[in-house]
XYZ file of C-alpha atoms in Angstrom:
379
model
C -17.806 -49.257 -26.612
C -19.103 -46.520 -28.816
C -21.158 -45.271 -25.406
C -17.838 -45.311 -23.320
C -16.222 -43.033 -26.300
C -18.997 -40.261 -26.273
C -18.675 -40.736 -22.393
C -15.116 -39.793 -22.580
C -15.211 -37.185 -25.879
C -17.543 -35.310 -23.362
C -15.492 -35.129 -20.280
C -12.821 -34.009 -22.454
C -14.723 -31.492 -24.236
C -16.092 -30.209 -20.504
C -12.555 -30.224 -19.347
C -11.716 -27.653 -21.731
C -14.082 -25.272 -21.389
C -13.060 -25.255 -17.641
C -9.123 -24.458 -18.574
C -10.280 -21.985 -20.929
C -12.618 -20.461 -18.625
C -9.398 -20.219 -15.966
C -7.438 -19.370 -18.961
C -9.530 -16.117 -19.090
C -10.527 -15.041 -16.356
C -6.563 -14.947 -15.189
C -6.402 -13.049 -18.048
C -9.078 -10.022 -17.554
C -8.612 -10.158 -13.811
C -4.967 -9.048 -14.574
C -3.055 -11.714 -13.301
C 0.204 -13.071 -13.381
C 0.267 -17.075 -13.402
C 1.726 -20.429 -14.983
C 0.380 -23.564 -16.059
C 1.846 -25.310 -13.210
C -0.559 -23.393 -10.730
C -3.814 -24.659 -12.434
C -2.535 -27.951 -13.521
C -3.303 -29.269 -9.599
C -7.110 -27.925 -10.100
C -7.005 -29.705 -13.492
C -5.884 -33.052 -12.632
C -9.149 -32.868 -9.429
C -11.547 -32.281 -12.433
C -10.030 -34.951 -14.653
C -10.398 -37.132 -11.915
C -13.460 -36.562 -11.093
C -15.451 -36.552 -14.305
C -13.834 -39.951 -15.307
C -15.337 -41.053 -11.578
C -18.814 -39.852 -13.210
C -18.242 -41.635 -16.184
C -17.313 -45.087 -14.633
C -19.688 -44.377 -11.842
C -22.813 -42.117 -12.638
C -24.781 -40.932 -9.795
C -27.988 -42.118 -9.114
C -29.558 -39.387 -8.996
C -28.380 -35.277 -9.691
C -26.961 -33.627 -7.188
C -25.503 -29.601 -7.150
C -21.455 -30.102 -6.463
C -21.047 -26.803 -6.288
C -22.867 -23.309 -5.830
C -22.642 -20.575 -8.351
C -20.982 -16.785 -6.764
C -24.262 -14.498 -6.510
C -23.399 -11.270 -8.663
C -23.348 -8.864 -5.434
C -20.298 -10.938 -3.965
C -18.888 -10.730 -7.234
C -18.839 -6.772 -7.460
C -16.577 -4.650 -5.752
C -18.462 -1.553 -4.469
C -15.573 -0.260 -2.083
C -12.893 1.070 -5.028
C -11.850 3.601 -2.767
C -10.432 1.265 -1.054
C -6.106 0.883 -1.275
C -5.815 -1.737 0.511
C -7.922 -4.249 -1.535
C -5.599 -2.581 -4.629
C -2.735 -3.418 -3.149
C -3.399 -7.074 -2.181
C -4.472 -6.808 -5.880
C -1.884 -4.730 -7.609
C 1.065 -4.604 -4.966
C 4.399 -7.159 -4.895
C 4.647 -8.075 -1.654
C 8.743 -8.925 -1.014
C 8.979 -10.890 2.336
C 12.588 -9.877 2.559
C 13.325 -6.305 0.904
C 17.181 -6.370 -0.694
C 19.639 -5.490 2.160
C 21.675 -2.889 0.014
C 24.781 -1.468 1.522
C 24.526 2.326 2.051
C 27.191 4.667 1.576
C 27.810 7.968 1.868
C 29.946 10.532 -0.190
C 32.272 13.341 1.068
C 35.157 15.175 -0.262
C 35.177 12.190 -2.630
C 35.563 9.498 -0.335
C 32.477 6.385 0.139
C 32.006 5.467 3.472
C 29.861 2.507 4.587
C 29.451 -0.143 7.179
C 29.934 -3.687 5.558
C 27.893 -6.830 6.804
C 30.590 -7.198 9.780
C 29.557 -3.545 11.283
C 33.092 -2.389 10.343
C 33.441 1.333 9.012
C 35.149 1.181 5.352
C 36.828 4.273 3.291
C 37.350 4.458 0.124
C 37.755 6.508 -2.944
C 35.515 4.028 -4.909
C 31.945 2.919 -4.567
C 31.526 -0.166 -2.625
C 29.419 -1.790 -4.881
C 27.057 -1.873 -8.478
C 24.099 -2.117 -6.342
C 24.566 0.071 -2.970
C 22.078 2.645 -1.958
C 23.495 5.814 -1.474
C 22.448 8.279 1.118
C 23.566 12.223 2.280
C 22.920 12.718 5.893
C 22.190 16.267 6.356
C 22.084 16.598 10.178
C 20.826 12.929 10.216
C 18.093 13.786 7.704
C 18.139 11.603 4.271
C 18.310 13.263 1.172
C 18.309 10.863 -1.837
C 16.220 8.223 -1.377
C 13.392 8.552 -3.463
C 13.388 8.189 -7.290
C 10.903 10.096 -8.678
C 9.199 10.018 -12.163
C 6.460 12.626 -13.104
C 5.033 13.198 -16.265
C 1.345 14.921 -17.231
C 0.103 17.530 -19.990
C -0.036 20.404 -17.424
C 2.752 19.545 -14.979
C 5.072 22.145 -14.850
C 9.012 22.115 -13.819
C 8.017 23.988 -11.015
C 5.223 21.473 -9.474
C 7.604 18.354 -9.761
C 10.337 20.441 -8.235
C 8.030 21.544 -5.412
C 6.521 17.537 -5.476
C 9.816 16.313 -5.243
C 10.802 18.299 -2.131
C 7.873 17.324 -0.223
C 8.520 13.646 -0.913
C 12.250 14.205 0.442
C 10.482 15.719 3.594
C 8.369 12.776 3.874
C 11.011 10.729 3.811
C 12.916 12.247 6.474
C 9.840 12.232 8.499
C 9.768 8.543 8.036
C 13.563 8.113 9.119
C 13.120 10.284 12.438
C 10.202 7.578 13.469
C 11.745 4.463 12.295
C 15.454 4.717 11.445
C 17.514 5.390 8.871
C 18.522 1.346 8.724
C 15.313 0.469 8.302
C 14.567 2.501 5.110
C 14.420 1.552 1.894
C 15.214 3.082 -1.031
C 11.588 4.029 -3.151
C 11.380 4.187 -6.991
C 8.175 5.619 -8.599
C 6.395 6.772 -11.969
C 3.598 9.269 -11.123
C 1.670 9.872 -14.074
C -1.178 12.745 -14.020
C -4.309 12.386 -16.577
C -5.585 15.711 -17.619
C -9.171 14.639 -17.370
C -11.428 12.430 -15.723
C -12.233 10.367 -19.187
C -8.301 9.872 -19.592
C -8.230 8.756 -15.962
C -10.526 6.384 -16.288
C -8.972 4.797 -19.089
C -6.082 4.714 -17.759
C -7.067 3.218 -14.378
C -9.044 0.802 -16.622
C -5.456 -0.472 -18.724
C -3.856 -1.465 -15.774
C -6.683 -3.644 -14.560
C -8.223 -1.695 -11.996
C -12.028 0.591 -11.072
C -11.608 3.854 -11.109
C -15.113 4.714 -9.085
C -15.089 6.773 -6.563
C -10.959 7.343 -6.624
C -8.808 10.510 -8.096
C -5.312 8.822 -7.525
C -4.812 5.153 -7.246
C -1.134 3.097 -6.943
C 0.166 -0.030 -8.778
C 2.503 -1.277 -6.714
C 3.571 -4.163 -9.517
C 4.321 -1.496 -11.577
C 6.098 1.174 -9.036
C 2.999 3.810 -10.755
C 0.629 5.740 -9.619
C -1.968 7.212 -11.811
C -3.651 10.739 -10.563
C -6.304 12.466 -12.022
C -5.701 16.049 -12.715
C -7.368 18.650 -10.749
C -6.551 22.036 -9.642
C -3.031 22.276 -8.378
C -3.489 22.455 -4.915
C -5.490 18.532 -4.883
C -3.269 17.481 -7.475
C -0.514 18.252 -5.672
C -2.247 16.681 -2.461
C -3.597 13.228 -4.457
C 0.243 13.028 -5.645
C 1.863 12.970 -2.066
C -0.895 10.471 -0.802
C -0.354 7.668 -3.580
C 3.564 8.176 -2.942
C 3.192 7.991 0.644
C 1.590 4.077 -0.386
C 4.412 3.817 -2.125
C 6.902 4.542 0.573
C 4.854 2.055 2.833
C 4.961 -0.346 1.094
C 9.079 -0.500 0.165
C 9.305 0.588 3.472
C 6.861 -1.554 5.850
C 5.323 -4.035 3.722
C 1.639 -4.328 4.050
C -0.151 -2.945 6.261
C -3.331 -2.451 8.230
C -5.836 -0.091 6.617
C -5.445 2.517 9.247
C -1.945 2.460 9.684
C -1.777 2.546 5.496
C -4.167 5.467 4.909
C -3.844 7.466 8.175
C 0.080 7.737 6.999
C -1.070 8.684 3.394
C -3.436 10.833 4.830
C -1.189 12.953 7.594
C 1.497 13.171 5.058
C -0.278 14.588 2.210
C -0.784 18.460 3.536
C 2.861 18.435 4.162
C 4.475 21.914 3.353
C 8.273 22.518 2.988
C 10.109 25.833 3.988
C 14.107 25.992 3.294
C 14.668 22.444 3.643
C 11.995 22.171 6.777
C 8.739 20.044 6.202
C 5.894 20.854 8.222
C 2.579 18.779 8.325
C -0.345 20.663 8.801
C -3.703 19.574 10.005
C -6.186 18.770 7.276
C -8.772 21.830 7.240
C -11.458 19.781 6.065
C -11.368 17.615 8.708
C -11.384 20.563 11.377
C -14.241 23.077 12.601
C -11.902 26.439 14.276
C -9.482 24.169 14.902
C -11.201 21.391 16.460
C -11.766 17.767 15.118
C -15.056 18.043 13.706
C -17.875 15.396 13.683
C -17.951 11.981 15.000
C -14.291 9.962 15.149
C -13.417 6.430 16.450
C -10.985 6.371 19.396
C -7.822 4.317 18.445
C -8.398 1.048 19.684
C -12.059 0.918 18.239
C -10.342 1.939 14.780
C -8.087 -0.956 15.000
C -10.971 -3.221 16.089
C -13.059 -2.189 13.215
C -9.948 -3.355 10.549
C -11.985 -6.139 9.564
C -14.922 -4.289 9.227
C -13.899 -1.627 7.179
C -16.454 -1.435 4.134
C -19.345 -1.515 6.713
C -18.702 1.759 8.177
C -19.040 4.995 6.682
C -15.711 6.231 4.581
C -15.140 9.467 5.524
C -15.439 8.186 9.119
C -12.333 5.560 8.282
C -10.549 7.912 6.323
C -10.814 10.611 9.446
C -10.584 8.617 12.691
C -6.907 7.103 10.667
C -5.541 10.370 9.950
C -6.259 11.574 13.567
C -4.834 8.343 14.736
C -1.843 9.467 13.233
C -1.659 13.239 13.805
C -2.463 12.127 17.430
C 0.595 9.373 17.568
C 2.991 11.742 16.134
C 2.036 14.725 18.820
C 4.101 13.126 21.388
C 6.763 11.086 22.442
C 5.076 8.184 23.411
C 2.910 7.918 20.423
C 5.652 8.065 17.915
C 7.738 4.817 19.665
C 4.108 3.501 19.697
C 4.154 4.131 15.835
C 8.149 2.858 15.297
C 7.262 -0.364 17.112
C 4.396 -0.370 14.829
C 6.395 -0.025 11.655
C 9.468 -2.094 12.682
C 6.908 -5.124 13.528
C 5.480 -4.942 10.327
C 8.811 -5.281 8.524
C 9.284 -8.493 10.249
C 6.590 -10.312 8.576
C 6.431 -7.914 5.170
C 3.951 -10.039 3.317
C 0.936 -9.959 6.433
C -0.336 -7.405 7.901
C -0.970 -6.823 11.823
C -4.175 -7.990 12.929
C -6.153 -5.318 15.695
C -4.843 -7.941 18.649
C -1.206 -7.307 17.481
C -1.716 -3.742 17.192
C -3.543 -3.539 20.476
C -0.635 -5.323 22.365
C 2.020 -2.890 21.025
C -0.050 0.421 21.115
C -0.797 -0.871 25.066
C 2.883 -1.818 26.011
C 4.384 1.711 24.426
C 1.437 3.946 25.367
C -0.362 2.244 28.431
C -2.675 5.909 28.672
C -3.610 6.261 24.932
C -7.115 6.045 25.278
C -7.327 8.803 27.812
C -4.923 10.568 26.124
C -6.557 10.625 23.102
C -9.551 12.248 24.652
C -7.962 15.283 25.394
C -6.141 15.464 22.284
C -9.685 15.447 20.282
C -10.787 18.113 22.920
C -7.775 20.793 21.724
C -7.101 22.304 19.210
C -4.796 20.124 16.390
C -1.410 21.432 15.907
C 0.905 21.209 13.173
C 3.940 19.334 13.447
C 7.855 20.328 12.271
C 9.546 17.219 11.344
């Protein structure tokens, strides 16, 4: 009797250093959880450690094989989309807000029924309001910027490029399909303070100036000089945007957007997106580039290439689908799929399929872009 106790005082006293070791490691890793999502792991260990007790094993056997410490280290903390699997808040279906507009003093909005309403009051607590400005929107993005050495002037000029942004991302996908974006940009004077920052909030700061919590609608952005501040800032927001917007996303389609969008310049009211110079030799892609459809294909494969290449061969995927016609109702069908399943993103078959049925002559096409020169684009 007294063996059967010690049996049992044992199994109990292994049981709980396995809840407090889940107990913990939910806790450093950042995570959000209840008791009633371990309590299904606990009950399997209960059960089977009273199975050893009433029926040891003959002889020892290895249940289970301890992680090696290089699959437990995460050398790719460039990388967003790992952060925002991580850090995001994926919403399957994104709040369908009416939006009104205001003139003169009178709302108008389409209800749920597609009929036009007028009124001198706002149609409701919640509704997203929006100014079309020769079909452009205006006031969709709520934006939050604090840092010791940000100046009135550098959110003002932030906060018009974002607005151009946005309007860049209504002309490819609609203004119905838009949602409204709320974010907190914060900018660390320092790489120490950036670090630390990063560090609070759970995440590796290696290898990144600018990195965006999605749980927490924040980006954090190291300060630099104000030209790559200003640069890292539009990036992390354009993450933002996709992800109220889309949902997630591919890595290509994530950082070639954050990429194209982030040299954006604005000039009374009219954003233009310039090629990225560093990525250019007299005007010319420079270096070695994946063709779209081997990008795609190499999704999966990501962290086994070489960075810059990824980083590149998605921005000129971009630049390239938003030169012509074709290429941006490539990119719309793109984006509007996405939205449909918010919480997954498009693996490279999906992406194939649409990018072939909008744009049957990419590849070729895409041959001759990289052979000219890369022009700028008015949106």
């Amino acid at each position: 009797m007294k063996m059967g106790w010690n049996k049992w005082r044992e199994t109990i006293f292994k049981t709980s250093l396995v809840l407090i070791s889940v107990l913990l490691f939910l806790f450093f890793d950042g995570r959000e959880f209840w008791l009633t999502q371990i309590q299904p792991q606990l009950t399997h260990v209960i059960s089977n450690k009273k199975a050893e007790v009433d029926n040891p094993p003959v002889a020892p056997e290895q249940r289970f094989k301890k992680p090696s410490l290089a699959r437990l280290t995460n050398s790719d903390t460039c990388d967003h989309q790992a952060n925002l699997r991580r850090f995001g808040r994926c919403k399957s279906k994104p709040k369908a807000g009416i939006k009104y507009r205001v003139e003169n003093g009178i709302y108008t909005w389409v209800d749920e029924k597609g009929i036009t309403n007028y009124s001198d009051k706002k149609p409701d607590s919640s509704a997203l309001s929006y100014q079309p400005k020769r079909n452009q929107v205006i006031d969709f993005f709520e934006l939050n910027i604090s840092g010791t050495h940000i100046t009135n002037q550098f959110k003002n000029v932030l906060s018009t490029k974002l607005n151009a942004v946005f309007r860049g991302y209504t002309s490819i996908v609609g203004l119905d399909a838009m949602q409204k974006v709320t974010l907190t940009i914060k900018v660390l004077p320092n790489r120490r303070e950036y670090e630390q920052a990063v560090r609070s909030y759970g995440g590796d700061p290696k290898g990144s100036v600018g990195i965006y919590f999605g749980r927490h609608n924040l980006a954090l952005v190291e300060q630099r000089s104000q030209y790559a501040t200003m640069q890292t800032a539009v990036h992390e927001a354009v993450h933002a945007i996709n992800q109220a917007v889309i949902g997630y996303t591919p890595r290509w389609l994530n950082e070639g957007l954050a990429g194209y969008f982030q040299t954006i310049k604005v000039n009374m009211q009219v954003g233009t997106v310039y090629p990225n110079s560093a990525r250019l030799d007299s005007g010319y892609i420079k270096g070695n580039i994946l063709p779209p459809y081997d990008l795609l294909n190499a999704e999966s494969d990501w962290k086994s290439y070489n960075t810059d290449l990824m980083y590149k061969s998605s921005w000129a995927a971009i630049h390239f689908l938003m030169s012509t016609a074709k290429g941006r109702q490539s990119l719309k069908a793109l984006m509007l799929y996405e939205q449909i399943e918010r919480c997954r993103s498009l693996n490279h078959q999906e992406s194939s399929k649409l990018l072939a049925e909008h744009f049957p002559n990419l590849h070729d096409r895409f041959l001759l872009f990289v052979q000219s020169p890369v022009e700028p684009h008015r949106l």
